[in-house]
mmCIF file of C-alpha atoms in Angstrom:
data_model
loop_
_atom_site.group_PDB
_atom_site.id
_atom_site.type_symbol
_atom_site.label_atom_id
_atom_site.label_comp_id
_atom_site.label_asym_id
_atom_site.label_seq_id
_atom_site.Cartn_x
_atom_site.Cartn_y
_atom_site.Cartn_z
ATOM 1 C CA MET A 1 -75.046 38.142 49.554
ATOM 2 C CA ILE A 2 -78.213 36.900 51.190
ATOM 3 C CA GLY A 3 -79.472 37.940 54.623
ATOM 4 C CA LEU A 4 -82.170 36.070 56.541
ATOM 5 C CA GLN A 5 -84.727 37.673 58.848
ATOM 6 C CA MET A 6 -86.338 35.099 61.096
ATOM 7 C CA SER A 7 -85.654 33.108 64.289
ATOM 8 C CA SER A 8 -84.017 29.672 64.378
ATOM 9 C CA PHE A 9 -84.981 27.641 61.319
ATOM 10 C CA LYS A 10 -86.394 24.127 61.158
ATOM 11 C CA ASP A 11 -87.281 21.925 58.225
ATOM 12 C CA GLY A 12 -90.565 23.221 56.783
ATOM 13 C CA ASP A 13 -90.251 26.776 58.155
ATOM 14 C CA HIS A 14 -90.559 29.847 55.962
ATOM 15 C CA ALA A 15 -87.761 32.387 55.630
ATOM 16 C CA ILE A 16 -87.206 35.750 53.993
ATOM 17 C CA LEU A 17 -84.182 35.775 51.711
ATOM 18 C CA THR A 18 -82.714 39.176 50.925
ATOM 19 C CA ARG A 19 -80.331 39.699 48.047
ATOM 20 C CA HIS A 20 -79.336 43.273 47.251
ATOM 21 C CA ASP A 21 -82.678 45.146 47.182
ATOM 22 C CA ARG A 22 -84.818 42.089 46.435
ATOM 23 C CA THR A 23 -86.569 39.830 48.917
ATOM 24 C CA LYS A 24 -88.341 36.514 48.528
ATOM 25 C CA ILE A 25 -90.245 34.307 50.951
ATOM 26 C CA VAL A 26 -89.278 30.645 50.617
ATOM 27 C CA GLN A 27 -89.957 27.419 52.470
ATOM 28 C CA ILE A 28 -86.944 25.560 53.801
ATOM 29 C CA ARG A 29 -87.206 21.919 52.755
ATOM 30 C CA LYS A 30 -84.363 19.468 53.019
ATOM 31 C CA GLU A 31 -82.943 18.308 49.679
ATOM 32 C CA ARG A 32 -85.489 20.409 47.781
ATOM 33 C CA PRO A 33 -84.156 23.227 45.584
ATOM 34 C CA ILE A 34 -85.598 26.694 45.035
ATOM 35 C CA ILE A 35 -85.111 29.108 42.153
ATOM 36 C CA ILE A 36 -83.897 32.670 42.819
ATOM 37 C CA GLU A 37 -83.071 34.854 39.823
ATOM 38 C CA LYS A 38 -82.445 31.784 37.636
ATOM 39 C CA HIS A 39 -80.175 30.284 40.315
ATOM 40 C CA LYS A 40 -80.974 26.832 41.654
ATOM 41 C CA LEU A 41 -80.296 26.719 45.399
ATOM 42 C CA TYR A 42 -80.544 24.152 48.176
ATOM 43 C CA LEU A 43 -81.388 25.511 51.620
ATOM 44 C CA ASP A 44 -80.210 22.540 53.679
ATOM 45 C CA ASN A 45 -77.471 24.654 55.298
ATOM 46 C CA LEU A 46 -80.073 27.009 56.781
ATOM 47 C CA ILE A 47 -81.609 24.400 59.064
ATOM 48 C CA ASP A 48 -80.861 25.081 62.772
ATOM 49 C CA GLN A 49 -79.303 28.452 61.908
ATOM 50 C CA ILE A 50 -80.263 31.710 63.604
ATOM 51 C CA ASP A 51 -81.770 34.771 62.005
ATOM 52 C CA GLY A 52 -79.683 37.627 60.649
ATOM 53 C CA THR A 53 -77.044 35.277 59.220
ATOM 54 C CA TYR A 54 -75.191 36.187 56.052
ATOM 55 C CA TYR A 55 -74.408 33.689 53.314
ATOM 56 C CA GLU A 56 -72.668 33.660 49.974
ATOM 57 C CA LEU A 57 -73.498 31.603 46.925
ATOM 58 C CA ASP A 58 -71.248 28.576 46.503
ATOM 59 C CA GLY A 59 -72.516 26.718 43.488
ATOM 60 C CA GLN A 60 -75.984 25.473 44.419
ATOM 61 C CA GLN A 61 -75.356 25.776 48.152
ATOM 62 C CA LEU A 62 -75.289 28.671 50.614
ATOM 63 C CA LYS A 63 -72.026 29.075 52.486
ATOM 64 C CA LYS A 64 -72.168 30.805 55.842
ATOM 65 C CA LEU A 65 -69.891 33.842 56.287
ATOM 66 C CA ASP A 66 -67.813 34.252 59.425
ATOM 67 C CA ALA A 67 -67.781 37.415 61.565
ATOM 68 C CA LYS A 68 -64.724 38.873 59.807
ATOM 69 C CA GLN A 69 -66.271 38.451 56.354
ATOM 70 C CA VAL A 70 -69.539 40.012 57.536
ATOM 71 C CA HIS A 71 -67.646 43.020 58.922
ATOM 72 C CA GLN A 72 -65.805 43.509 55.628
ATOM 73 C CA LEU A 73 -69.078 43.182 53.721
ATOM 74 C CA GLU A 74 -70.798 45.815 55.862
ATOM 75 C CA GLN A 75 -67.883 48.202 55.351
ATOM 76 C CA THR A 76 -68.091 47.630 51.593
ATOM 77 C CA ASP A 77 -71.825 48.415 51.624
ATOM 78 C CA GLN A 78 -71.178 51.655 53.470
ATOM 79 C CA PHE A 79 -68.356 52.704 51.155
ATOM 80 C CA ASP A 80 -69.295 55.575 48.881
ATOM 81 C CA HIS A 81 -67.371 56.720 45.856
ATOM 82 C CA GLY A 82 -68.917 60.167 45.949
ATOM 83 C CA CYS A 83 -69.966 59.805 42.296
ATOM 84 C CA ASP A 84 -72.880 61.895 41.132
ATOM 85 C CA ASN A 85 -74.021 63.710 38.019
ATOM 86 C CA ARG A 86 -73.222 67.256 39.113
ATOM 87 C CA ASP A 87 -70.469 67.548 36.463
ATOM 88 C CA LEU A 88 -72.535 66.163 33.591
ATOM 89 C CA CYS A 89 -73.331 68.610 30.806
ATOM 90 C CA ASP A 90 -76.598 68.590 28.917
ATOM 91 C CA GLU A 91 -75.301 68.514 25.344
ATOM 92 C CA SER A 92 -76.727 67.313 22.071
ATOM 93 C CA GLN A 93 -73.761 64.954 21.657
ATOM 94 C CA ASN A 94 -75.139 62.858 24.540
ATOM 95 C CA GLN A 95 -77.930 61.623 22.287
ATOM 96 C CA LEU A 96 -76.481 58.737 20.271
ATOM 97 C CA LEU A 97 -79.592 58.217 18.145
ATOM 98 C CA GLN A 98 -79.714 60.502 15.119
ATOM 99 C CA HIS A 99 -82.889 61.794 13.483
ATOM 100 C CA GLU A 100 -82.584 59.215 10.684
ATOM 101 C CA ASP A 101 -82.312 56.384 13.210
ATOM 102 C CA ILE A 102 -85.470 57.518 14.999
ATOM 103 C CA GLU A 103 -87.423 57.761 11.747
ATOM 104 C CA SER A 104 -86.224 54.279 10.814
ATOM 105 C CA LEU A 105 -87.461 52.869 14.108
ATOM 106 C CA LYS A 106 -90.830 54.561 13.566
ATOM 107 C CA SER A 107 -91.158 53.022 10.112
ATOM 108 C CA GLN A 108 -90.451 49.581 11.588
ATOM 109 C CA GLY A 109 -93.241 50.066 14.105
ATOM 110 C CA THR A 110 -90.929 50.215 17.102
ATOM 111 C CA SER A 111 -92.511 52.576 19.564
ATOM 112 C CA GLY A 112 -93.198 52.874 23.252
ATOM 113 C CA GLN A 113 -96.745 51.863 24.085
ATOM 114 C CA ILE A 114 -98.566 51.314 27.360
ATOM 115 C CA HIS A 115 -100.487 48.037 27.537
ATOM 116 C CA ALA A 116 -103.043 47.075 30.125
ATOM 117 C CA ASN A 117 -101.379 43.696 30.635
ATOM 118 C CA LEU A 118 -98.057 45.122 31.776
ATOM 119 C CA SER A 119 -96.801 43.739 35.096
ATOM 120 C CA SER A 120 -96.643 47.254 36.509
ATOM 121 C CA MET A 121 -100.336 47.696 35.724
ATOM 122 C CA GLU A 122 -101.183 44.416 37.429
ATOM 123 C CA ALA A 123 -99.064 44.967 40.539
ATOM 124 C CA LYS A 124 -101.270 46.196 43.364
ATOM 125 C CA PHE A 125 -99.988 46.378 46.889
ATOM 126 C CA LEU A 126 -101.285 47.249 50.334
ATOM 127 C CA ARG A 127 -98.242 49.286 51.293
ATOM 128 C CA ARG A 128 -96.755 48.931 54.779
ATOM 129 C CA ASP A 129 -97.648 52.472 55.862
ATOM 130 C CA THR A 130 -101.262 51.971 54.740
ATOM 131 C CA LEU A 131 -101.409 48.632 56.556
ATOM 132 C CA ALA A 132 -100.137 50.278 59.754
ATOM 133 C CA MET A 133 -102.691 53.068 59.399
ATOM 134 C CA LEU A 134 -105.466 50.530 58.756
ATOM 135 C CA LEU A 135 -104.625 48.585 61.924
ATOM 136 C CA SER A 136 -104.438 51.789 63.958
ATOM 137 C CA LEU A 137 -107.831 53.047 62.752
ATOM 138 C CA SER A 138 -109.449 49.644 63.367
ATOM 139 C CA ASN A 139 -108.346 49.759 67.023
ATOM 140 C CA VAL A 140 -107.514 46.038 67.018
ATOM 141 C CA SER A 141 -105.945 44.870 70.265
ATOM 142 C CA CYS A 142 -105.803 41.864 72.561
ATOM 143 C CA GLU A 143 -109.251 40.410 73.399
ATOM 144 C CA SER A 144 -110.852 42.204 70.413
ATOM 145 C CA THR A 145 -113.635 40.626 68.381
ATOM 146 C CA VAL A 146 -112.770 41.378 64.758
ATOM 147 C CA ALA A 147 -114.451 40.650 61.428
ATOM 148 C CA ILE A 148 -112.259 40.806 58.322
ATOM 149 C CA VAL A 149 -113.262 40.792 54.671
ATOM 150 C CA GLU A 150 -110.112 40.939 52.572
ATOM 151 C CA SER A 151 -108.590 39.888 49.274
ATOM 152 C CA CYS A 152 -104.953 40.720 50.082
ATOM 153 C CA GLN A 153 -103.749 37.101 50.282
ATOM 154 C CA GLY A 154 -104.144 37.040 54.043
ATOM 155 C CA LEU A 155 -101.920 40.036 54.790
ATOM 156 C CA VAL A 156 -104.553 41.817 56.894
ATOM 157 C CA LEU A 157 -105.639 38.596 58.591
ATOM 158 C CA ALA A 158 -102.045 37.710 59.517
ATOM 159 C CA SER A 159 -101.531 41.186 60.983
ATOM 160 C CA VAL A 160 -104.672 40.888 63.120
ATOM 161 C CA ILE A 161 -103.677 37.412 64.311
ATOM 162 C CA GLN A 162 -100.321 38.792 65.388
ATOM 163 C CA ARG A 163 -101.982 41.637 67.296
ATOM 164 C CA CYS A 164 -104.578 39.488 69.056
ATOM 165 C CA ALA A 165 -101.947 36.882 70.037
ATOM 166 C CA GLY A 166 -104.484 34.085 70.435
ATOM 167 C CA ASN A 167 -107.007 36.139 72.414
ATOM 168 C CA GLY A 168 -110.419 37.438 71.421
ATOM 169 C CA LYS A 169 -112.234 36.222 68.314
ATOM 170 C CA ILE A 170 -111.322 36.691 64.639
ATOM 171 C CA PHE A 171 -113.878 36.065 61.896
ATOM 172 C CA ASN A 172 -112.376 35.729 58.421
ATOM 173 C CA LEU A 173 -115.335 36.292 56.092
ATOM 174 C CA THR A 174 -114.876 35.014 52.550
ATOM 175 C CA VAL A 175 -116.787 36.185 49.485
ATOM 176 C CA GLY A 176 -118.400 33.877 46.957
ATOM 177 C CA GLY A 177 -118.828 30.903 49.270
ATOM 178 C CA ASN A 178 -115.105 30.156 49.271
ATOM 179 C CA THR A 179 -114.157 28.754 52.685
ATOM 180 C CA ASN A 180 -110.653 27.682 51.707
ATOM 181 C CA SER A 181 -108.325 29.095 54.343
ATOM 182 C CA THR A 182 -105.083 28.691 52.372
ATOM 183 C CA LEU A 183 -103.897 32.280 52.712
ATOM 184 C CA PRO A 184 -100.230 32.678 51.685
ATOM 185 C CA CYS A 185 -99.335 35.409 54.181
ATOM 186 C CA CYS A 186 -100.715 33.378 57.091
ATOM 187 C CA ASP A 187 -98.871 30.291 55.892
ATOM 188 C CA PHE A 188 -95.609 32.242 55.607
ATOM 189 C CA MET A 189 -95.893 33.415 59.219
ATOM 190 C CA ASP A 190 -95.856 29.820 60.550
ATOM 191 C CA PHE A 191 -98.280 30.717 63.328
ATOM 192 C CA PRO A 192 -98.588 28.091 66.090
ATOM 193 C CA SER A 193 -102.027 26.622 66.725
ATOM 194 C CA GLU A 194 -102.303 28.664 69.937
ATOM 195 C CA LEU A 195 -102.576 31.833 67.838
ATOM 196 C CA THR A 196 -105.046 30.506 65.248
ATOM 197 C CA ASN A 197 -107.523 28.599 67.428
ATOM 198 C CA ASN A 198 -109.641 31.753 67.676
ATOM 199 C CA VAL A 199 -109.845 32.248 63.894
ATOM 200 C CA TYR A 200 -113.106 31.248 62.173
ATOM 201 C CA THR A 201 -113.306 31.214 58.371
ATOM 202 C CA LEU A 202 -116.924 31.777 57.345
ATOM 203 C CA PRO A 203 -118.696 32.424 54.023
ATOM 204 C CA LEU A 204 -120.040 35.959 53.950
ATOM 205 C CA GLU A 205 -123.204 34.877 52.146
ATOM 206 C CA ASN A 206 -124.265 32.742 55.144
ATOM 207 C CA ILE A 207 -123.941 35.590 57.661
ATOM 208 C CA GLY A 208 -127.434 36.460 58.898
ATOM 209 C CA ASP A 209 -129.005 33.435 57.170
ATOM 210 C CA LYS A 210 -130.738 31.792 60.147
ATOM 211 C CA LYS A 211 -132.458 29.241 57.903
ATOM 212 C CA TYR A 212 -129.078 27.980 56.682
ATOM 213 C CA LEU A 213 -127.814 27.719 60.267
ATOM 214 C CA ILE A 214 -130.867 25.723 61.397
ATOM 215 C CA ASN A 215 -130.629 23.335 58.425
ATOM 216 C CA ALA A 216 -126.897 22.891 59.025
ATOM 217 C CA LYS A 217 -127.510 21.935 62.662
ATOM 218 C CA LEU A 218 -130.203 19.432 61.663
ATOM 219 C CA THR A 219 -127.898 17.889 59.068
ATOM 220 C CA THR A 220 -125.107 17.579 61.626
ATOM 221 C CA THR A 221 -127.440 15.861 64.114
ATOM 222 C CA ALA A 222 -128.676 13.429 61.480
ATOM 223 C CA CYS A 223 -125.124 12.548 60.469
ATOM 224 C CA ALA A 224 -124.163 11.974 64.090
ATOM 225 C CA ASN A 225 -127.057 9.534 64.613
ATOM 226 C CA THR A 226 -126.238 7.557 61.478
ATOM 227 C CA GLU A 227 -124.087 4.513 62.116
ATOM 228 C CA THR A 228 -121.224 4.289 59.673
ATOM 229 C CA SER A 229 -118.418 1.804 59.462
ATOM 230 C CA SER A 230 -114.995 3.074 60.533
ATOM 231 C CA LYS A 231 -113.493 1.606 57.396
ATOM 232 C CA MET A 232 -115.798 3.683 55.208
ATOM 233 C CA ARG A 233 -114.905 6.935 56.957
ATOM 234 C CA GLU A 234 -111.828 8.091 55.169
ATOM 235 C CA GLN A 235 -109.442 10.611 56.637
ATOM 236 C CA LYS A 236 -110.483 13.286 54.125
ATOM 237 C CA SER A 237 -114.112 12.890 55.107
ATOM 238 C CA ILE A 238 -113.224 13.264 58.778
ATOM 239 C CA VAL A 239 -111.277 16.478 58.142
ATOM 240 C CA ALA A 240 -114.080 17.852 55.947
ATOM 241 C CA GLU A 241 -116.634 17.119 58.669
ATOM 242 C CA GLU A 242 -114.473 18.838 61.289
ATOM 243 C CA ARG A 243 -114.205 21.929 59.096
ATOM 244 C CA ARG A 244 -117.922 21.900 58.494
ATOM 245 C CA GLN A 245 -118.669 21.641 62.210
ATOM 246 C CA ARG A 246 -116.245 24.471 62.986
ATOM 247 C CA ARG A 247 -117.932 26.597 60.316
ATOM 248 C CA ILE A 248 -121.325 25.988 61.926
ATOM 249 C CA ASP A 249 -119.932 26.806 65.372
ATOM 250 C CA GLY A 250 -118.379 29.972 63.958
ATOM 251 C CA LEU A 251 -121.655 31.077 62.343
ATOM 252 C CA GLU A 252 -123.546 30.527 65.571
ATOM 253 C CA LEU A 253 -120.884 32.400 67.530
ATOM 254 C CA PHE A 254 -120.929 35.275 65.030
ATOM 255 C CA GLU A 255 -124.712 35.659 65.310
ATOM 256 C CA ASN A 256 -124.481 35.889 69.101
ATOM 257 C CA THR A 257 -121.480 38.238 69.252
ATOM 258 C CA LYS A 258 -121.095 41.957 68.760
ATOM 259 C CA LEU A 259 -117.999 43.090 66.870
ATOM 260 C CA ASP A 260 -115.379 45.465 68.236
ATOM 261 C CA SER A 261 -113.791 46.069 64.823
ATOM 262 C CA LEU A 262 -114.690 45.623 61.185
ATOM 263 C CA ILE A 263 -112.018 45.654 58.474
ATOM 264 C CA ILE A 264 -112.897 45.596 54.780
ATOM 265 C CA ALA A 265 -110.024 45.443 52.295
ATOM 266 C CA THR A 266 -111.355 43.673 49.242
ATOM 267 C CA LYS A 267 -111.687 44.056 45.504
ATOM 268 C CA TYR A 268 -115.429 43.411 45.749
ATOM 269 C CA ASP A 269 -118.186 45.978 46.321
ATOM 270 C CA SER A 270 -117.399 47.512 49.697
ATOM 271 C CA LEU A 271 -120.785 49.206 50.043
ATOM 272 C CA SER A 272 -122.816 46.003 49.906
ATOM 273 C CA ILE A 273 -120.443 44.333 52.400
ATOM 274 C CA LEU A 274 -120.700 47.330 54.729
ATOM 275 C CA LYS A 275 -124.514 47.280 54.624
ATOM 276 C CA HIS A 276 -124.493 43.564 55.382
ATOM 277 C CA LEU A 277 -122.205 43.769 58.418
ATOM 278 C CA ILE A 278 -122.624 47.200 59.997
ATOM 279 C CA ASN A 279 -125.493 46.098 62.270
ATOM 280 C CA TYR A 280 -123.194 43.535 63.908
ATOM 281 C CA LEU A 281 -120.943 46.300 65.238
ATOM 282 C CA ASN A 282 -121.136 47.163 68.915
ATOM 283 C CA ILE A 283 -121.396 50.677 70.313
ATOM 284 C CA SER A 284 -117.983 52.428 70.290
ATOM 285 C CA SER A 285 -116.621 49.897 67.818
ATOM 286 C CA HIS A 286 -114.373 50.939 64.939
ATOM 287 C CA PHE A 287 -114.618 50.205 61.248
ATOM 288 C CA VAL A 288 -112.182 50.851 58.416
ATOM 289 C CA ILE A 289 -112.524 50.236 54.680
ATOM 290 C CA TYR A 290 -109.564 50.138 52.298
ATOM 291 C CA SER A 291 -109.777 50.633 48.550
ATOM 292 C CA GLN A 292 -107.376 51.619 45.818
ATOM 293 C CA PHE A 293 -110.017 53.855 44.307
ATOM 294 C CA VAL A 294 -111.822 56.698 46.040
ATOM 295 C CA GLN A 295 -115.126 56.383 44.132
ATOM 296 C CA GLY A 296 -116.344 53.297 46.007
ATOM 297 C CA LEU A 297 -115.426 54.826 49.352
ATOM 298 C CA LEU A 298 -117.369 57.972 48.521
ATOM 299 C CA GLU A 299 -120.495 55.834 48.108
ATOM 300 C CA CYS A 300 -119.831 54.265 51.521
ATOM 301 C CA TYR A 301 -119.279 57.731 53.012
ATOM 302 C CA LYS A 302 -122.594 58.956 51.646
ATOM 303 C CA TYR A 303 -124.413 55.870 52.980
ATOM 304 C CA LEU A 304 -122.930 56.293 56.474
ATOM 305 C CA LYS A 305 -123.895 59.960 56.609
ATOM 306 C CA GLN A 306 -127.476 59.166 55.568
ATOM 307 C CA ARG A 307 -127.743 56.231 57.977
ATOM 308 C CA GLY A 308 -126.375 58.064 60.996
ATOM 309 C CA GLY A 309 -125.067 56.432 64.145
ATOM 310 C CA CYS A 310 -121.440 57.107 63.202
ATOM 311 C CA ILE A 311 -118.927 59.731 64.248
ATOM 312 C CA HIS A 312 -115.461 60.650 63.007
ATOM 313 C CA VAL A 313 -116.281 59.341 59.544
ATOM 314 C CA GLU A 314 -113.159 60.337 57.643
ATOM 315 C CA LEU A 315 -111.687 59.581 54.247
ATOM 316 C CA SER A 316 -107.894 59.652 54.228
ATOM 317 C CA ASP A 317 -104.813 58.386 52.465
ATOM 318 C CA SER A 318 -101.235 57.919 53.598
ATOM 319 C CA TRP A 319 -98.145 59.456 52.072
ATOM 320 C CA LEU A 320 -94.794 57.711 52.173
ATOM 321 C CA ARG A 321 -91.624 58.864 50.474
ATOM 322 C CA GLU A 322 -88.337 57.027 50.727
ATOM 323 C CA TYR A 323 -85.146 59.076 50.585
ATOM 324 C CA GLN A 324 -81.727 57.865 49.607
ATOM 325 C CA ILE A 325 -79.156 59.475 51.892
ATOM 326 C CA LEU A 326 -75.635 59.488 50.481
ATOM 327 C CA GLU A 327 -72.584 61.621 50.993
ATOM 328 C CA ASN A 328 -73.013 65.139 49.558
ATOM 329 C CA ARG A 329 -76.448 64.372 48.155
ATOM 330 C CA THR A 330 -79.962 63.392 49.150
ATOM 331 C CA HIS A 331 -82.843 62.610 46.821
ATOM 332 C CA PRO A 332 -86.122 60.661 46.876
ATOM 333 C CA LEU A 333 -86.170 57.148 45.546
ATOM 334 C CA ILE A 334 -86.939 57.150 41.849
ATOM 335 C CA ARG A 335 -89.029 53.975 41.683
ATOM 336 C CA MET A 336 -91.825 54.598 44.149
ATOM 337 C CA SER A 337 -95.590 55.034 44.063
ATOM 338 C CA GLY A 338 -97.233 58.237 45.156
ATOM 339 C CA THR A 339 -100.232 56.674 46.850
ATOM 340 C CA SER A 340 -101.283 53.297 48.197
ATOM 341 C CA GLY A 341 -105.048 53.653 48.179
ATOM 342 C CA TYR A 342 -107.572 55.283 50.490
ATOM 343 C CA LEU A 343 -109.067 54.516 53.904
ATOM 344 C CA LEU A 344 -112.573 55.252 55.169
ATOM 345 C CA SER A 345 -112.897 54.959 58.932
ATOM 346 C CA GLY A 346 -115.332 55.809 61.702
ATOM 347 C CA ILE A 347 -116.793 54.888 65.090
ATOM 348 C CA ILE A 348 -120.253 53.477 65.802
ATOM 349 C CA VAL A 349 -122.390 55.355 68.349
ATOM 350 C CA ASP A 350 -125.945 55.069 69.665
ATOM 351 C CA ASN A 351 -128.235 56.531 67.019
ATOM 352 C CA ASN A 352 -130.763 57.547 69.668
#
């Protein structure tokens, strides 16, 4: 059973497929298959369908369920057998492995070891409750001027775009000179151009570099005065020049604008980024820094206290526990993380 959570679908749109307790974001392309749990599926039947529709697997196609089948399926999901482990006895007979079997496994080198390259060690998430808390502490709203430094695949940027709804200004600052704006989360949202026209992707290393900005303007003027044949100007060159001009316009706009909010959620050194951008914040503006580890935030906390000009500087973390509610029993979900990182937030005030 697969449920979809999106509005009416068109060819090229992204959709969230839900099967049991697993979800996957896919792009609907006509006559192009996708792979879900080793199943090859075609999503042609999803085009022009509404959200919240239930389907069943029919070979390599998705077959839409009617209202009666959906009702029966929902009743089946709600049905509870009342089975639990209250009548289980803790006895030695429950252990099928004998002492000799365990010793044999040890001699063969079969043992449980924790490796740094396990998928569970690599999986790092900005959990939904932490994301909500981050947006609340940043005080992002319509007409806000926001600077974002993130390495969460565009999750924070997409959330800010949704909140601003095409108003205000959003500066997406990239680290390492990378100005590529292919952020998966933003692509999955299928934002219209009306919501992304106010987004400027700028290299962080060029922020505050007035010499670079002056040289970039001179280069642009020289290129504009140079006569070039239309045949020699390829489409890729035109697009690259448009991006370059927008980057220059964004840098100039950033230098002449005071920020209302600063959000840092990156794997890079948060302290150096904070020092580089804090002077661009306006009075009464909010800042929030996310990190999975508290040590880096403690350095930022110490710097802010020594610098002054900040109030309500607080270090916090969010706690989320999911509970499974069934008949005659309630217990927390077994597979869940205890924490989703830490947040350092505060408000800029006049230091005088």
